[in-house]
Amino acid sequence: MSDIGATLPQGRPARIRLDNDALVKRGLMIVIAAYLFAALALPLYAMLSKSFTTYSFDLTRYEFQVSDESGTNWSEPVTAKALNDKLSAVPPADLDTISDGRLPATSFFPDFSFRSPVKYRIRGTVENAPYLVGLDPFNSIEWKEVDSNTFRRVMLRPVQSRSLANYKTYFSTPSLFLSIENSFFIASVSTAITILLAFGFAYAINRSCMPFKPALRLIAMMPILVPSLLPGIALVYMFGNQGYMKELLLGESIYGPLGIVIGSVFFTFPHALIIISTALSISDQRHYEAAESLRASKWRTFWTVTIPGARYGLISAAFVVFTLVITDFGLPKVIGGQYNVLAVDIYKQVIGQQNFEMGAVVSVVLLIPAIIAFIVDRIVQKKQVALLSARSVPYEARPNRRFDMACLGWCAVVAIFILGIIGTCQFAALIKFWPYDLSLSLKNYDFDRMDGGGWEAYRNSIQLALLTAAIGTAIIFTGAYMVEKIDGFRTARGLFQFLAMLPMAVPGLVLGLAYIFFFNNPANPLNFIYGTMTILVVSAVTHFYTVGHLTALTALKQIDKEFEPVAASLRTPFHRLFARVTVPVCLPAILDISIYMFVNAMTTVSAVVFLYSTHTALASVAVLNMDDAGDIAPAAAMGMMIFYTNAAARIVHAILSRGVLSRTQAWRFR
Amino acid sequence: MSTSTARGRRTAKPKAQKPAGSSEPYLRITGLWKAFGEFLALKDISLDVNQGEFICFLGPSGCGKTTLLRAIAGLDPQTRGTISQGGKDISELPASGRDYGIVFQSYALFPNLTIERNIAFGLENAGRPRAEINARVKELLDLVGLPDQAKKYPAQLSGGQQQRVALARAIAVSPGLLLLDEPLSALDAKVRVFLRHEIKELQRKLGVTTIMVTHDQEEALSMADRIVVMNHGVIEQVGTPTQVYRHPASLFVADFIGETNKIDTKVAAGKAKIGKAAITFKAEDAPKSGEVIAVIRPEDVIPHSAGPKRAKARGSRGANLIDVKIDSMEFLGSYWRAHLGGTSLAGVPMVANFSMNAVRRLGLEEGIDMTVELPAERVLVFAKAG
Ligand SMILES: Nc1ncnc2c1ncn2[C@@H]1O[C@H](COP(=O)(O)OP(=O)(O)O)[C@@H](O)[C@H]1O
Ligand SMILES: [Mg+2]
């Protein structure tokens, strides 16, 4: 019975025939992968190719003829280039233009007069020589004859070519590339401060016996419920030209790096806290006992046990915060003043100058740090998970009055900062006319009397958030189920995983711009969704896909992997198992995904700012636009509307999780 | 029709191996291989399972039992080879196209469904009327002895009860084949022994062809009609419990099933040297000379005589008797275990199980000199490094 020398005989492995279930599962996975492909990969590709696209007037492509006054005798044909060489009418630099550029044909005829009886002819020397006559586009090598009055309205159009020229322009324009430095500076400083504050806070929550822990935790999570630009508005009220604490700045201006950093610390704090707190909560009591038995000082224990134990959490949190800050657009827009950062540059290039190509270039520049941070975070998260699964004894804090009070002090400072920002906004929203009439009123909530979309914008936001939560959760959970529970089909599953992780690496503003290029292209059959609620939902679902996907995967990995085999042996199709077992068992995770999608769809500015239309104005964008228009108090009021809504949604979520779950999941509680 | 008569005829007696030339076996596995990358988990497995038989796959952990079971279930397709069930080639059928019920070690009960809904899960899909389903569930609950647990959730039951629910769910749709992967391993010893009996009874009542995976030899010996002993991805032996116990085909099987004295020794002139004695043996295909391992089970060491009557008794039969001294004895409830030594054994360790009766009759106790017999037909000899 020796097995030495046993070798696999020739032949092929058994190929299990695909049953209905397998086909349906694969089909669903392919559909969702196709969704991600169309909503993410293709737009990004369109944007990337746009960044390499340049537009210029190619004068060699056009020929003109001019008649004499009788209109019958024509001059020899002459190219626009020859005319320009002779006249230097248009300097070479002006020949580079944007996709929408127009060059009047009359530029090459200095003695042109629209009243003259002279006639003109224009034609292309090659196939692609676009020009306009009035609004009508022409592109032909046939002569087109026009009278003087019409010739006035002949415009040459640029032709497209691919090159690195946009990047060259970018890196040779100091006002543009200076933003890289500014962005990195802001992101680094904000990250350092946030991580320090969040670590202290997490440490206090996990390692001390201080009082008021639940309340402090609740306050710490509040910034998640508001748009990132809201702290900007509060800071204007606190430290702006008429701010009530202006003196504290000793003449420094809040408009600029200072304001951006303070606001960034505010809105990134809860994200850092969640990650670090998780890392601290899994560290092992036994290490501390060992350190104690070695009579290590508290200080030494901190540096040799606590910090190394939490290092993955700290690194991960740092990269997450860095990415959030560097890709955020709302806050620097509101409080940045003249201080340029990458995200705002994209907005300015696109909305201000209509230079979409340059917007694409800045997007690519912004994508690079985001992708690096994403990769580092993924690597670190994997290690953290490995730590998590190791058996450990959770740390139990022992009361120590002085230490506990110090912890409480630290947390109180953070809590006051957060409450101060939100409180200021609430205050601003209710004051009649700061700082002259401090009486309370609700007039700032009368949004229909302001620009920015009014109450309809708020209703649209609710609609967007509900749709994103419902559709997003369904797509995300189904996709995660398919990728987790399909047998074989390895390559496709790997590709799906990649597509599902990618959104995390793509800043919202970049995604939005990519959508313009992709969906606003008339040649795209999906063009019809441009300017509708649909594109906003697609953008929001895609932008927030990854976190939901990871949540779903974690939940799915926890359920018994033998359920599918059992169902198959009972010849029950998977969709019945899915509906009757998988979904009910994963309901807590599903609710978590939906509240995450809801809150983020309510607060996001960056993912939607390029995509909303007059019919689909949104509350978060209204905050931005009202602030831009100087209606700061109504902007604060709208920001607070978002806050109330999200807070209410969180409460509903908590009630659902407790109440309804205790009924549908009676099995959990025995 | 033939099925029902076969079922009707089944008795508690272990079934003899099927005579050649009879009709097709119910399940036929031919030349099955399974590779995980470079690693071969199953190597050229061929096996026939008859209708209504209770088969155990027995072997140490990691030998490929589960892999073989999953190949039969269509959950992990084989790399080479074919499987047919009921005369039909199922080698490439998906799990849902095969005809079996399965019970996993984890039970895999749906935690959010009550016991009755768990059992009804496979029935509901068949679109039968509610009343019929309920009646069937009730019948199954009675069958597995849980008539009053219908409304509870799995987490409210003990491990043994959960396993019975899993069993009821698997047989609810009356599958042609029942697959059990270590169904009792997660349970504590008492429940395990009890459930062994229950499962065996149930299988007998239903007459369903059953394959059970286990690494517990007692479980296999007490439940199986035939045992498939596996090691490192190959089948070492297929046989009834008595066959594999009495006539192990390899040293591995002898060692894995039951207790053995393994004696590293030589064979010369057809006799094995054990200590100073030369012992005859009857095993036919055993080596006639060279380095061997001689194997004898402790209960096969027969207490021959002790004390003053020894010399006289000894004269009556000369063959395979060895003089030993009882170094120590342990009382193990129903029998005594003796560790034997003495000059004749020359340091070869030997353990013998003596019945209470023999101990009393011969007056055996620690330190006493005695003679034991190693019956020739009980001594097994295997070539070394086989
Ligand atoms: N999916 C897999 N990938 C790689 N190796 C596997 C896989 N499943 C099982 N094996 C290996 O195949 C061998 C047999 O496994 P298994 O059939 O589970 O053993 P057991 O007899 O304990 O049930 C083991 O060495 C195991 O490590
Ligand atoms: Mg196993």
PDB file of C-alpha atoms in Angstrom, chain A residues 1-22 487 490 559-586 663-670, chain B residues 33-35 40 42-43 70 74-75 77-81 89-102 104 106-113 117-118 121-122 124-125 153-157 169-170 173 175 231-232 234-237 250 386:
ATOM      1  CA  MET A   1       0.000   0.000   0.000  1.00  0.00           C
ATOM      2  CA  SER A   2       2.900   2.284  -0.523  1.00  0.00           C
ATOM      3  CA  ASP A   3       2.029   5.518  -2.253  1.00  0.00           C
ATOM      4  CA  ILE A   4       5.564   6.252  -3.322  1.00  0.00           C
ATOM      5  CA  GLY A   5       5.638   7.142  -6.966  1.00  0.00           C
ATOM      6  CA  ALA A   6       1.908   7.697  -7.234  1.00  0.00           C
ATOM      7  CA  THR A   7       1.380  10.101 -10.092  1.00  0.00           C
ATOM      8  CA  LEU A   8      -1.748  11.561 -11.530  1.00  0.00           C
ATOM      9  CA  PRO A   9      -2.726   9.693 -14.697  1.00  0.00           C
ATOM     10  CA  GLN A  10      -3.346  11.508 -17.964  1.00  0.00           C
ATOM     11  CA  GLY A  11      -6.745  13.006 -18.394  1.00  0.00           C
ATOM     12  CA  ARG A  12      -8.718  16.059 -17.466  1.00  0.00           C
ATOM     13  CA  PRO A  13     -10.325  17.144 -14.202  1.00  0.00           C
ATOM     14  CA  ALA A  14     -14.049  16.556 -13.828  1.00  0.00           C
ATOM     15  CA  ARG A  15     -15.944  19.606 -14.975  1.00  0.00           C
ATOM     16  CA  ILE A  16     -19.046  19.886 -12.894  1.00  0.00           C
ATOM     17  CA  ARG A  17     -21.932  20.906 -15.109  1.00  0.00           C
ATOM     18  CA  LEU A  18     -23.342  24.272 -14.156  1.00  0.00           C
ATOM     19  CA  ASP A  19     -26.797  24.065 -12.694  1.00  0.00           C
ATOM     20  CA  ASN A  20     -29.324  26.878 -12.672  1.00  0.00           C
ATOM     21  CA  ASP A  21     -27.996  28.229  -9.412  1.00  0.00           C
ATOM     22  CA  ALA A  22     -24.466  28.431 -10.684  1.00  0.00           C
ATOM     23  CA  ASP A 487     -17.554  27.862  -6.463  1.00  0.00           C
ATOM     24  CA  ARG A 490     -11.598  32.297  -9.730  1.00  0.00           C
ATOM     25  CA  ILE A 559     -21.997  32.364   8.514  1.00  0.00           C
ATOM     26  CA  ASP A 560     -21.511  28.636   8.083  1.00  0.00           C
ATOM     27  CA  LYS A 561     -20.008  27.873   4.698  1.00  0.00           C
ATOM     28  CA  GLU A 562     -21.933  24.593   4.560  1.00  0.00           C
ATOM     29  CA  PHE A 563     -25.338  26.277   4.150  1.00  0.00           C
ATOM     30  CA  GLU A 564     -25.038  26.317   0.380  1.00  0.00           C
ATOM     31  CA  PRO A 565     -24.056  22.628   0.124  1.00  0.00           C
ATOM     32  CA  VAL A 566     -26.934  21.708   2.430  1.00  0.00           C
ATOM     33  CA  ALA A 567     -29.396  23.707   0.338  1.00  0.00           C
ATOM     34  CA  ALA A 568     -28.037  22.138  -2.854  1.00  0.00           C
ATOM     35  CA  SER A 569     -28.401  18.632  -1.392  1.00  0.00           C
ATOM     36  CA  LEU A 570     -32.001  19.516  -0.526  1.00  0.00           C
ATOM     37  CA  ARG A 571     -32.367  20.674  -4.122  1.00  0.00           C
ATOM     38  CA  THR A 572     -33.416  24.088  -2.936  1.00  0.00           C
ATOM     39  CA  PRO A 573     -32.376  26.959  -5.203  1.00  0.00           C
ATOM     40  CA  PHE A 574     -29.927  29.400  -3.656  1.00  0.00           C
ATOM     41  CA  HIS A 575     -32.310  32.326  -3.840  1.00  0.00           C
ATOM     42  CA  ARG A 576     -34.566  30.680  -1.286  1.00  0.00           C
ATOM     43  CA  LEU A 577     -31.624  30.119   1.019  1.00  0.00           C
ATOM     44  CA  PHE A 578     -30.548  33.707   0.389  1.00  0.00           C
ATOM     45  CA  ALA A 579     -33.967  35.146   1.210  1.00  0.00           C
ATOM     46  CA  ARG A 580     -34.825  32.880   4.121  1.00  0.00           C
ATOM     47  CA  VAL A 581     -31.489  32.464   5.838  1.00  0.00           C
ATOM     48  CA  THR A 582     -28.610  34.558   4.543  1.00  0.00           C
ATOM     49  CA  VAL A 583     -30.366  37.922   4.514  1.00  0.00           C
ATOM     50  CA  PRO A 584     -32.105  37.503   7.894  1.00  0.00           C
ATOM     51  CA  VAL A 585     -28.896  36.313   9.524  1.00  0.00           C
ATOM     52  CA  CYS A 586     -26.946  39.225   8.026  1.00  0.00           C
ATOM     53  CA  ARG A 663     -37.947  39.878  16.948  1.00  0.00           C
ATOM     54  CA  THR A 664     -36.547  38.566  13.668  1.00  0.00           C
ATOM     55  CA  GLN A 665     -33.409  37.365  15.374  1.00  0.00           C
ATOM     56  CA  ALA A 666     -34.957  35.795  18.435  1.00  0.00           C
ATOM     57  CA  TRP A 667     -32.533  32.941  17.917  1.00  0.00           C
ATOM     58  CA  ARG A 668     -29.628  35.159  18.839  1.00  0.00           C
ATOM     59  CA  PHE A 669     -30.944  35.829  22.300  1.00  0.00           C
ATOM     60  CA  ARG A 670     -32.428  32.442  23.079  1.00  0.00           C
TER      61      ARG A 670
ATOM     62  CA  TRP B  33      -7.820  11.139  -7.883  1.00  0.00           C
ATOM     63  CA  LYS B  34      -7.930  14.519  -6.264  1.00  0.00           C
ATOM     64  CA  ALA B  35      -5.165  17.071  -6.476  1.00  0.00           C
ATOM     65  CA  LEU B  40      -2.498  14.561  -4.103  1.00  0.00           C
ATOM     66  CA  LEU B  42      -6.759  11.106  -3.108  1.00  0.00           C
ATOM     67  CA  LYS B  43      -4.822   8.567  -5.126  1.00  0.00           C
ATOM     68  CA  ARG B  70     -17.169  15.862  -0.965  1.00  0.00           C
ATOM     69  CA  GLY B  74     -20.257  16.956  -6.052  1.00  0.00           C
ATOM     70  CA  LEU B  75     -18.993  19.720  -3.787  1.00  0.00           C
ATOM     71  CA  PRO B  77     -14.962  17.760  -8.094  1.00  0.00           C
ATOM     72  CA  GLN B  78     -12.405  15.010  -8.471  1.00  0.00           C
ATOM     73  CA  THR B  79      -9.355  15.578 -10.633  1.00  0.00           C
ATOM     74  CA  ARG B  80      -9.574  12.145 -12.322  1.00  0.00           C
ATOM     75  CA  GLY B  81     -11.920   9.206 -12.185  1.00  0.00           C
ATOM     76  CA  ASP B  89     -22.706   8.353 -14.182  1.00  0.00           C
ATOM     77  CA  ILE B  90     -22.785  11.337 -11.817  1.00  0.00           C
ATOM     78  CA  SER B  91     -19.122  12.304 -12.187  1.00  0.00           C
ATOM     79  CA  GLU B  92     -19.913  15.728 -13.579  1.00  0.00           C
ATOM     80  CA  LEU B  93     -23.334  16.384 -12.101  1.00  0.00           C
ATOM     81  CA  PRO B  94     -23.628  19.416  -9.828  1.00  0.00           C
ATOM     82  CA  ALA B  95     -24.547  18.816  -6.194  1.00  0.00           C
ATOM     83  CA  SER B  96     -28.124  19.830  -6.863  1.00  0.00           C
ATOM     84  CA  GLY B  97     -28.413  17.190  -9.588  1.00  0.00           C
ATOM     85  CA  ARG B  98     -27.315  14.337  -7.337  1.00  0.00           C
ATOM     86  CA  ASP B  99     -29.413  12.380  -4.933  1.00  0.00           C
ATOM     87  CA  TYR B 100     -28.135  12.525  -1.379  1.00  0.00           C
ATOM     88  CA  GLY B 101     -28.675  14.070   2.011  1.00  0.00           C
ATOM     89  CA  ILE B 102     -25.706  15.364   3.933  1.00  0.00           C
ATOM     90  CA  PHE B 104     -21.816  18.133   8.414  1.00  0.00           C
ATOM     91  CA  SER B 106     -20.911  21.738  12.204  1.00  0.00           C
ATOM     92  CA  TYR B 107     -24.583  20.667  11.838  1.00  0.00           C
ATOM     93  CA  ALA B 108     -25.075  23.689   9.542  1.00  0.00           C
ATOM     94  CA  LEU B 109     -28.557  24.257  10.919  1.00  0.00           C
ATOM     95  CA  PHE B 110     -30.133  27.532   9.833  1.00  0.00           C
ATOM     96  CA  PRO B 111     -29.948  29.579  13.035  1.00  0.00           C
ATOM     97  CA  ASN B 112     -32.894  31.861  12.296  1.00  0.00           C
ATOM     98  CA  LEU B 113     -35.365  29.089  11.504  1.00  0.00           C
ATOM     99  CA  ARG B 117     -38.733  24.996   9.554  1.00  0.00           C
ATOM    100  CA  ASN B 118     -35.207  23.637   9.349  1.00  0.00           C
ATOM    101  CA  PHE B 121     -36.602  23.410   4.327  1.00  0.00           C
ATOM    102  CA  GLY B 122     -36.094  20.807   1.626  1.00  0.00           C
ATOM    103  CA  GLU B 124     -41.157  23.266   1.117  1.00  0.00           C
ATOM    104  CA  ASN B 125     -39.301  23.609  -2.134  1.00  0.00           C
ATOM    105  CA  TYR B 153     -34.412  27.527  17.592  1.00  0.00           C
ATOM    106  CA  PRO B 154     -31.228  25.506  17.027  1.00  0.00           C
ATOM    107  CA  ALA B 155     -29.263  27.508  19.592  1.00  0.00           C
ATOM    108  CA  GLN B 156     -31.724  26.347  22.250  1.00  0.00           C
ATOM    109  CA  LEU B 157     -30.876  22.674  21.723  1.00  0.00           C
ATOM    110  CA  ARG B 169     -33.415  17.538   7.660  1.00  0.00           C
ATOM    111  CA  ALA B 170     -31.110  15.391   5.514  1.00  0.00           C
ATOM    112  CA  VAL B 173     -36.561  14.360   1.203  1.00  0.00           C
ATOM    113  CA  PRO B 175     -32.480  10.704  -0.497  1.00  0.00           C
ATOM    114  CA  ASN B 231      -4.291   6.538   4.906  1.00  0.00           C
ATOM    115  CA  HIS B 232      -2.460   9.277   2.992  1.00  0.00           C
ATOM    116  CA  VAL B 234      -5.188   5.678  -0.502  1.00  0.00           C
ATOM    117  CA  ILE B 235      -7.498   2.879   0.609  1.00  0.00           C
ATOM    118  CA  GLU B 236      -5.562   0.494   2.845  1.00  0.00           C
ATOM    119  CA  GLN B 237      -8.320  -2.065   3.243  1.00  0.00           C
ATOM    120  CA  SER B 250      -1.388  -3.950   6.465  1.00  0.00           C
ATOM    121  CA  GLY B 386       6.147  -1.761   4.140  1.00  0.00           C
TER     122      GLY B 386
END
